[in-house]
Amino acid sequence: MKLKKNNKFVVAADGSAASGKTTGARIISKKYGLKFLSSGLLYRFASYQLLRAKPKNKIKFLKLKFKNLDYNKITKINLHTSKISEHTSIIAKQKKIRNILKKFQRDFASKHKRVCIEGRDIGTVILPKADLKFFFICNLDIAAKRRFKELKKKNKLIKFKNVKKELKNRNLRDISRKNSPLLKSPGAVIVDTGKTKNITMMVKLMSKFMDRKILEKYGS
Ligand code: C5P
């Protein structure tokens, strides 16, 4: 099933850390011609800038940083260190910071006809009217093994038990915060990547729902 040039289609993909949502959302975006945005990367970039500059007025500082931000540029920075991961989930609790990033994400979505954003609150807060919502879950051990394998490429000294502990703590923080917690939006399709055997199976499952929704919205 293909989207036509003028077809509008919005996808939200949420889920816990290392649940495979970025991989899934990215592949689906490429397959169906959607503009892809990782909101986690935006939060990580905010953390990176705050850690670097230690500004007095964080909100004013971040507003300026996100004003004309070139998203492609931030995809080139290494924002996946454990220090940034932890600090990101701490600053992500703050409503004023979330509001700055919310504006960036909404502007991104309104600029493009076909779009997919992944994160924690996309289906619930950022794009509540999305055509299709995915909610990724994954058993902690499998998610930790996946993240460990990725991080090991850059840091040979990394320990599995630390990666697992950090993921667990971050998920707890994201689920239990007051502002925009990680939550399944009603109607979201669950993708359990602890159960799908490989990436091909995950994409097949996601494609099935994509095709169904496109057919429902645009026919043939
Ligand atoms: O998705 P990723 O693991 O890169 O996100 C890093 C952190 O950014 C999350 O643990 C969460 O605290 C925060 N985040 C968020 N809302 C989003 C995306 C990410 O609070 N929409």
PDB file of C-alpha atoms and ligand atoms in Angstrom:
ATOM      1  CA  MET A   1       0.000   0.000   0.000  1.00  0.00           C
ATOM      2  CA  LYS A   2       1.376   3.402  -0.979  1.00  0.00           C
ATOM      3  CA  LEU A   3       0.537   6.947   0.011  1.00  0.00           C
ATOM      4  CA  LYS A   4      -0.023   9.353  -2.873  1.00  0.00           C
ATOM      5  CA  LYS A   5       1.751  12.686  -3.156  1.00  0.00           C
ATOM      6  CA  ASN A   6      -1.012  14.738  -1.590  1.00  0.00           C
ATOM      7  CA  ASN A   7      -2.108  12.208   1.001  1.00  0.00           C
ATOM      8  CA  LYS A   8      -1.744  13.420   4.563  1.00  0.00           C
ATOM      9  CA  PHE A   9      -0.731  10.784   7.082  1.00  0.00           C
ATOM     10  CA  VAL A  10       0.479  11.154  10.651  1.00  0.00           C
ATOM     11  CA  VAL A  11       2.052   8.409  12.742  1.00  0.00           C
ATOM     12  CA  ALA A  12       2.908   8.506  16.450  1.00  0.00           C
ATOM     13  CA  ALA A  13       5.302   5.945  17.926  1.00  0.00           C
ATOM     14  CA  ASP A  14       5.841   5.797  21.676  1.00  0.00           C
ATOM     15  CA  GLY A  15       7.497   3.365  23.996  1.00  0.00           C
ATOM     16  CA  SER A  16      10.028   2.650  26.706  1.00  0.00           C
ATOM     17  CA  ALA A  17      13.799   3.031  26.372  1.00  0.00           C
ATOM     18  CA  ALA A  18      15.464   0.646  23.904  1.00  0.00           C
ATOM     19  CA  SER A  19      12.101  -0.880  23.000  1.00  0.00           C
ATOM     20  CA  GLY A  20      12.939  -0.641  19.296  1.00  0.00           C
ATOM     21  CA  LYS A  21      10.663   2.323  18.581  1.00  0.00           C
ATOM     22  CA  THR A  22      13.322   4.393  16.833  1.00  0.00           C
ATOM     23  CA  THR A  23      14.298   1.519  14.532  1.00  0.00           C
ATOM     24  CA  GLY A  24      10.676   0.632  13.781  1.00  0.00           C
ATOM     25  CA  ALA A  25       9.562   4.216  13.239  1.00  0.00           C
ATOM     26  CA  ARG A  26      12.560   4.999  11.043  1.00  0.00           C
ATOM     27  CA  ILE A  27      12.053   1.980   8.761  1.00  0.00           C
ATOM     28  CA  ILE A  28       8.326   2.603   8.434  1.00  0.00           C
ATOM     29  CA  SER A  29       8.986   6.268   7.635  1.00  0.00           C
ATOM     30  CA  LYS A  30      11.343   5.312   4.837  1.00  0.00           C
ATOM     31  CA  LYS A  31       8.990   2.658   3.477  1.00  0.00           C
ATOM     32  CA  TYR A  32       5.927   4.940   3.375  1.00  0.00           C
ATOM     33  CA  GLY A  33       7.653   8.257   2.611  1.00  0.00           C
ATOM     34  CA  LEU A  34       7.025   9.931   5.969  1.00  0.00           C
ATOM     35  CA  LYS A  35       9.239  12.668   7.430  1.00  0.00           C
ATOM     36  CA  PHE A  36      10.777  11.185  10.553  1.00  0.00           C
ATOM     37  CA  LEU A  37      11.557  12.911  13.843  1.00  0.00           C
ATOM     38  CA  SER A  38      12.996  11.384  17.001  1.00  0.00           C
ATOM     39  CA  SER A  39      11.789  13.521  19.888  1.00  0.00           C
ATOM     40  CA  GLY A  40      14.155  11.663  22.224  1.00  0.00           C
ATOM     41  CA  LEU A  41      16.982  13.198  20.263  1.00  0.00           C
ATOM     42  CA  LEU A  42      15.535  16.669  20.888  1.00  0.00           C
ATOM     43  CA  TYR A  43      15.424  16.028  24.645  1.00  0.00           C
ATOM     44  CA  ARG A  44      18.951  14.640  24.501  1.00  0.00           C
ATOM     45  CA  PHE A  45      20.123  17.726  22.616  1.00  0.00           C
ATOM     46  CA  ALA A  46      18.551  19.988  25.256  1.00  0.00           C
ATOM     47  CA  SER A  47      20.402  18.048  27.962  1.00  0.00           C
ATOM     48  CA  TYR A  48      23.687  18.192  26.051  1.00  0.00           C
ATOM     49  CA  GLN A  49      23.428  21.954  25.653  1.00  0.00           C
ATOM     50  CA  LEU A  50      22.525  22.512  29.310  1.00  0.00           C
ATOM     51  CA  LEU A  51      25.408  20.337  30.503  1.00  0.00           C
ATOM     52  CA  ARG A  52      27.820  22.195  28.237  1.00  0.00           C
ATOM     53  CA  ALA A  53      26.758  25.781  28.837  1.00  0.00           C
ATOM     54  CA  LYS A  54      25.300  25.583  32.368  1.00  0.00           C
ATOM     55  CA  PRO A  55      23.179  28.677  31.660  1.00  0.00           C
ATOM     56  CA  LYS A  56      21.621  30.704  34.456  1.00  0.00           C
ATOM     57  CA  ASN A  57      18.263  30.933  32.732  1.00  0.00           C
ATOM     58  CA  LYS A  58      17.701  27.465  31.260  1.00  0.00           C
ATOM     59  CA  ILE A  59      14.382  28.282  29.652  1.00  0.00           C
ATOM     60  CA  LYS A  60      15.554  31.417  27.882  1.00  0.00           C
ATOM     61  CA  PHE A  61      18.671  29.570  26.763  1.00  0.00           C
ATOM     62  CA  LEU A  62      16.743  26.586  25.363  1.00  0.00           C
ATOM     63  CA  LYS A  63      14.157  28.768  23.634  1.00  0.00           C
ATOM     64  CA  LEU A  64      16.990  30.360  21.682  1.00  0.00           C
ATOM     65  CA  LYS A  65      18.654  27.015  20.926  1.00  0.00           C
ATOM     66  CA  PHE A  66      15.431  25.548  19.535  1.00  0.00           C
ATOM     67  CA  LYS A  67      14.342  28.640  17.632  1.00  0.00           C
ATOM     68  CA  ASN A  68      15.995  27.843  14.329  1.00  0.00           C
ATOM     69  CA  LEU A  69      17.348  24.428  15.145  1.00  0.00           C
ATOM     70  CA  ASP A  70      18.473  22.296  12.220  1.00  0.00           C
ATOM     71  CA  TYR A  71      17.345  18.799  13.209  1.00  0.00           C
ATOM     72  CA  ASN A  72      19.759  17.162  10.755  1.00  0.00           C
ATOM     73  CA  LYS A  73      22.681  18.721  12.598  1.00  0.00           C
ATOM     74  CA  ILE A  74      21.779  17.155  15.938  1.00  0.00           C
ATOM     75  CA  THR A  75      21.580  13.683  14.402  1.00  0.00           C
ATOM     76  CA  LYS A  76      25.348  13.907  13.937  1.00  0.00           C
ATOM     77  CA  ILE A  77      26.233  14.476  17.615  1.00  0.00           C
ATOM     78  CA  ASN A  78      26.803  11.536  19.984  1.00  0.00           C
ATOM     79  CA  LEU A  79      23.918  12.061  22.390  1.00  0.00           C
ATOM     80  CA  HIS A  80      23.719   8.522  23.745  1.00  0.00           C
ATOM     81  CA  THR A  81      26.244   8.590  26.578  1.00  0.00           C
ATOM     82  CA  SER A  82      24.925   7.345  29.923  1.00  0.00           C
ATOM     83  CA  LYS A  83      25.445  10.802  31.454  1.00  0.00           C
ATOM     84  CA  ILE A  84      23.247  12.429  28.827  1.00  0.00           C
ATOM     85  CA  SER A  85      20.632   9.636  29.023  1.00  0.00           C
ATOM     86  CA  GLU A  86      20.193  10.074  32.760  1.00  0.00           C
ATOM     87  CA  HIS A  87      20.278  13.863  32.732  1.00  0.00           C
ATOM     88  CA  THR A  88      17.800  13.933  29.822  1.00  0.00           C
ATOM     89  CA  SER A  89      15.172  12.024  31.749  1.00  0.00           C
ATOM     90  CA  ILE A  90      15.610  14.392  34.690  1.00  0.00           C
ATOM     91  CA  ILE A  91      15.162  17.595  32.696  1.00  0.00           C
ATOM     92  CA  ALA A  92      12.305  15.994  30.699  1.00  0.00           C
ATOM     93  CA  LYS A  93      10.161  16.229  33.837  1.00  0.00           C
ATOM     94  CA  GLN A  94      10.000  20.020  33.576  1.00  0.00           C
ATOM     95  CA  LYS A  95       6.903  21.416  31.977  1.00  0.00           C
ATOM     96  CA  LYS A  96       8.573  24.600  30.695  1.00  0.00           C
ATOM     97  CA  ILE A  97      11.247  22.564  28.918  1.00  0.00           C
ATOM     98  CA  ARG A  98       8.641  20.194  27.487  1.00  0.00           C
ATOM     99  CA  ASN A  99       6.678  23.177  26.160  1.00  0.00           C
ATOM    100  CA  ILE A 100       9.658  24.445  24.172  1.00  0.00           C
ATOM    101  CA  LEU A 101      10.137  21.033  22.582  1.00  0.00           C
ATOM    102  CA  LYS A 102       6.418  20.591  22.073  1.00  0.00           C
ATOM    103  CA  LYS A 103       6.397  23.712  19.906  1.00  0.00           C
ATOM    104  CA  PHE A 104       9.295  22.383  17.841  1.00  0.00           C
ATOM    105  CA  GLN A 105       7.559  19.032  17.298  1.00  0.00           C
ATOM    106  CA  ARG A 106       4.174  20.567  16.424  1.00  0.00           C
ATOM    107  CA  ASP A 107       5.837  22.980  13.971  1.00  0.00           C
ATOM    108  CA  PHE A 108       7.651  20.027  12.392  1.00  0.00           C
ATOM    109  CA  ALA A 109       4.389  18.093  12.060  1.00  0.00           C
ATOM    110  CA  SER A 110       2.501  20.987  10.510  1.00  0.00           C
ATOM    111  CA  LYS A 111       5.292  21.637   7.981  1.00  0.00           C
ATOM    112  CA  HIS A 112       5.015  18.150   6.495  1.00  0.00           C
ATOM    113  CA  LYS A 113       2.039  16.285   5.055  1.00  0.00           C
ATOM    114  CA  ARG A 114       3.318  12.858   5.926  1.00  0.00           C
ATOM    115  CA  VAL A 115       5.091  12.579   9.221  1.00  0.00           C
ATOM    116  CA  CYS A 116       6.151  10.123  11.911  1.00  0.00           C
ATOM    117  CA  ILE A 117       7.366  11.241  15.342  1.00  0.00           C
ATOM    118  CA  GLU A 118       8.629   8.851  17.986  1.00  0.00           C
ATOM    119  CA  GLY A 119       8.997   9.439  21.718  1.00  0.00           C
ATOM    120  CA  ARG A 120       7.040   9.053  24.954  1.00  0.00           C
ATOM    121  CA  ASP A 121       4.072  11.424  24.694  1.00  0.00           C
ATOM    122  CA  ILE A 122       3.504  11.645  20.943  1.00  0.00           C
ATOM    123  CA  GLY A 123       0.192   9.791  20.847  1.00  0.00           C
ATOM    124  CA  THR A 124      -1.063  11.340  24.073  1.00  0.00           C
ATOM    125  CA  VAL A 125       0.113  14.979  23.876  1.00  0.00           C
ATOM    126  CA  ILE A 126       1.973  15.967  20.706  1.00  0.00           C
ATOM    127  CA  LEU A 127      -0.125  14.303  17.994  1.00  0.00           C
ATOM    128  CA  PRO A 128      -3.317  13.107  19.706  1.00  0.00           C
ATOM    129  CA  LYS A 129      -5.118  13.034  16.346  1.00  0.00           C
ATOM    130  CA  ALA A 130      -2.505  10.874  14.599  1.00  0.00           C
ATOM    131  CA  ASP A 131      -3.880   8.500  11.960  1.00  0.00           C
ATOM    132  CA  LEU A 132      -2.006   5.619  13.528  1.00  0.00           C
ATOM    133  CA  LYS A 133      -0.381   5.203  16.922  1.00  0.00           C
ATOM    134  CA  PHE A 134       2.131   2.533  17.863  1.00  0.00           C
ATOM    135  CA  PHE A 135       3.089   1.696  21.418  1.00  0.00           C
ATOM    136  CA  PHE A 136       6.326  -0.255  21.794  1.00  0.00           C
ATOM    137  CA  ILE A 137       7.003  -2.501  24.738  1.00  0.00           C
ATOM    138  CA  CYS A 138       9.852  -4.890  25.444  1.00  0.00           C
ATOM    139  CA  ASN A 139      10.999  -7.136  28.245  1.00  0.00           C
ATOM    140  CA  LEU A 140      13.746  -5.291  30.195  1.00  0.00           C
ATOM    141  CA  ASP A 141      16.404  -8.004  29.723  1.00  0.00           C
ATOM    142  CA  ILE A 142      15.966  -8.058  25.952  1.00  0.00           C
ATOM    143  CA  ALA A 143      15.924  -4.250  25.753  1.00  0.00           C
ATOM    144  CA  ALA A 144      19.083  -4.048  27.882  1.00  0.00           C
ATOM    145  CA  LYS A 145      20.879  -6.624  25.701  1.00  0.00           C
ATOM    146  CA  ARG A 146      19.946  -4.618  22.624  1.00  0.00           C
ATOM    147  CA  ARG A 147      21.164  -1.310  24.096  1.00  0.00           C
ATOM    148  CA  PHE A 148      24.330  -2.978  25.500  1.00  0.00           C
ATOM    149  CA  LYS A 149      25.242  -4.259  22.036  1.00  0.00           C
ATOM    150  CA  GLU A 150      24.845  -0.768  20.547  1.00  0.00           C
ATOM    151  CA  LEU A 151      26.800   1.016  23.279  1.00  0.00           C
ATOM    152  CA  LYS A 152      29.583  -1.579  23.327  1.00  0.00           C
ATOM    153  CA  LYS A 153      30.581  -0.472  19.818  1.00  0.00           C
ATOM    154  CA  LYS A 154      31.568   2.942  21.207  1.00  0.00           C
ATOM    155  CA  ASN A 155      32.647   1.974  24.715  1.00  0.00           C
ATOM    156  CA  LYS A 156      34.379  -1.364  25.259  1.00  0.00           C
ATOM    157  CA  LEU A 157      34.345  -0.985  29.058  1.00  0.00           C
ATOM    158  CA  ILE A 158      30.604  -0.731  29.391  1.00  0.00           C
ATOM    159  CA  LYS A 159      28.909  -3.225  31.763  1.00  0.00           C
ATOM    160  CA  PHE A 160      25.641  -5.024  31.032  1.00  0.00           C
ATOM    161  CA  LYS A 161      24.332  -4.710  34.574  1.00  0.00           C
ATOM    162  CA  ASN A 162      24.806  -0.945  34.511  1.00  0.00           C
ATOM    163  CA  VAL A 163      23.041  -0.599  31.169  1.00  0.00           C
ATOM    164  CA  LYS A 164      20.107  -2.612  32.525  1.00  0.00           C
ATOM    165  CA  LYS A 165      19.931  -0.598  35.742  1.00  0.00           C
ATOM    166  CA  GLU A 166      20.058   2.692  33.859  1.00  0.00           C
ATOM    167  CA  LEU A 167      17.259   1.627  31.507  1.00  0.00           C
ATOM    168  CA  LYS A 168      15.115   0.502  34.420  1.00  0.00           C
ATOM    169  CA  ASN A 169      15.583   3.771  36.304  1.00  0.00           C
ATOM    170  CA  ARG A 170      14.949   5.876  33.229  1.00  0.00           C
ATOM    171  CA  ASN A 171      11.739   3.994  32.414  1.00  0.00           C
ATOM    172  CA  LEU A 172      10.533   4.415  35.997  1.00  0.00           C
ATOM    173  CA  ARG A 173      11.227   8.142  35.829  1.00  0.00           C
ATOM    174  CA  ASP A 174       9.433   8.462  32.456  1.00  0.00           C
ATOM    175  CA  ILE A 175       6.389   6.471  33.587  1.00  0.00           C
ATOM    176  CA  SER A 176       5.951   8.125  36.953  1.00  0.00           C
ATOM    177  CA  ARG A 177       6.483  11.796  36.134  1.00  0.00           C
ATOM    178  CA  LYS A 178       3.606  14.238  36.446  1.00  0.00           C
ATOM    179  CA  ASN A 179       4.020  15.980  33.078  1.00  0.00           C
ATOM    180  CA  SER A 180       3.429  13.920  29.947  1.00  0.00           C
ATOM    181  CA  PRO A 181       4.364  10.516  31.368  1.00  0.00           C
ATOM    182  CA  LEU A 182       5.020   7.541  29.119  1.00  0.00           C
ATOM    183  CA  LEU A 183       1.523   6.194  28.565  1.00  0.00           C
ATOM    184  CA  LYS A 184      -0.285   4.121  25.973  1.00  0.00           C
ATOM    185  CA  SER A 185      -2.787   6.264  24.128  1.00  0.00           C
ATOM    186  CA  PRO A 186      -6.200   4.595  23.739  1.00  0.00           C
ATOM    187  CA  GLY A 187      -6.312   2.912  20.357  1.00  0.00           C
ATOM    188  CA  ALA A 188      -2.548   2.612  20.012  1.00  0.00           C
ATOM    189  CA  VAL A 189      -1.309  -0.644  18.507  1.00  0.00           C
ATOM    190  CA  ILE A 190       1.046  -2.535  20.788  1.00  0.00           C
ATOM    191  CA  VAL A 191       4.313  -3.697  19.240  1.00  0.00           C
ATOM    192  CA  ASP A 192       6.044  -6.089  21.621  1.00  0.00           C
ATOM    193  CA  THR A 193       9.608  -6.284  20.340  1.00  0.00           C
ATOM    194  CA  GLY A 194      10.477  -8.826  23.029  1.00  0.00           C
ATOM    195  CA  LYS A 195       8.209 -11.184  21.108  1.00  0.00           C
ATOM    196  CA  THR A 196       8.761 -10.265  17.454  1.00  0.00           C
ATOM    197  CA  LYS A 197      11.637 -12.488  16.355  1.00  0.00           C
ATOM    198  CA  ASN A 198      13.562  -9.914  14.364  1.00  0.00           C
ATOM    199  CA  ILE A 199      13.354  -6.506  12.680  1.00  0.00           C
ATOM    200  CA  THR A 200      11.690  -8.007   9.581  1.00  0.00           C
ATOM    201  CA  MET A 201       8.845  -9.372  11.720  1.00  0.00           C
ATOM    202  CA  MET A 202       8.428  -6.064  13.515  1.00  0.00           C
ATOM    203  CA  VAL A 203       8.253  -4.183  10.193  1.00  0.00           C
ATOM    204  CA  LYS A 204       5.778  -6.730   8.839  1.00  0.00           C
ATOM    205  CA  LEU A 205       3.511  -6.200  11.833  1.00  0.00           C
ATOM    206  CA  MET A 206       3.745  -2.404  11.613  1.00  0.00           C
ATOM    207  CA  SER A 207       3.163  -2.485   7.843  1.00  0.00           C
ATOM    208  CA  LYS A 208      -0.003  -4.515   8.320  1.00  0.00           C
ATOM    209  CA  PHE A 209      -1.493  -1.725  10.446  1.00  0.00           C
ATOM    210  CA  MET A 210      -0.130   0.993   8.158  1.00  0.00           C
ATOM    211  CA  ASP A 211      -1.712  -0.631   5.088  1.00  0.00           C
ATOM    212  CA  ARG A 212      -5.005  -1.107   6.889  1.00  0.00           C
ATOM    213  CA  LYS A 213      -5.173   2.548   7.957  1.00  0.00           C
ATOM    214  CA  ILE A 214      -4.145   3.884   4.548  1.00  0.00           C
ATOM    215  CA  LEU A 215      -6.818   1.755   2.916  1.00  0.00           C
ATOM    216  CA  GLU A 216      -9.369   2.981   5.448  1.00  0.00           C
ATOM    217  CA  LYS A 217      -8.439   6.630   4.867  1.00  0.00           C
ATOM    218  CA  TYR A 218      -7.775   6.744   1.130  1.00  0.00           C
ATOM    219  CA  GLY A 219      -9.210   3.533  -0.319  1.00  0.00           C
ATOM    220  CA  SER A 220      -7.325   1.470  -2.936  1.00  0.00           C
TER     221      SER A 220
HETATM  222  O1  C5P B   1      13.883   8.033  23.202  1.00  0.00           O
HETATM  223  P1  C5P B   1      15.121   8.292  24.004  1.00  0.00           P
HETATM  224  O2  C5P B   1      15.507   7.125  24.860  1.00  0.00           O
HETATM  225  O3  C5P B   1      16.259   8.776  23.183  1.00  0.00           O
HETATM  226  O4  C5P B   1      14.724   9.484  24.976  1.00  0.00           O
HETATM  227  C1  C5P B   1      15.592   9.960  25.973  1.00  0.00           C
HETATM  228  C2  C5P B   1      14.799  10.533  27.127  1.00  0.00           C
HETATM  229  O5  C5P B   1      14.112  11.699  26.685  1.00  0.00           O
HETATM  230  C3  C5P B   1      13.704   9.646  27.689  1.00  0.00           C
HETATM  231  O6  C5P B   1      14.174   8.747  28.673  1.00  0.00           O
HETATM  232  C4  C5P B   1      12.716  10.649  28.255  1.00  0.00           C
HETATM  233  O7  C5P B   1      13.058  11.039  29.558  1.00  0.00           O
HETATM  234  C5  C5P B   1      12.877  11.843  27.341  1.00  0.00           C
HETATM  235  N1  C5P B   1      11.789  11.941  26.366  1.00  0.00           N
HETATM  236  C6  C5P B   1      10.582  12.456  26.788  1.00  0.00           C
HETATM  237  N2  C5P B   1       9.579  12.632  25.884  1.00  0.00           N
HETATM  238  C7  C5P B   1       9.719  12.296  24.608  1.00  0.00           C
HETATM  239  C8  C5P B   1      10.930  11.725  24.155  1.00  0.00           C
HETATM  240  C9  C5P B   1      11.950  11.554  25.081  1.00  0.00           C
HETATM  241  O8  C5P B   1      10.420  12.778  27.955  1.00  0.00           O
HETATM  242  N3  C5P B   1       8.714  12.509  23.750  1.00  0.00           N
END
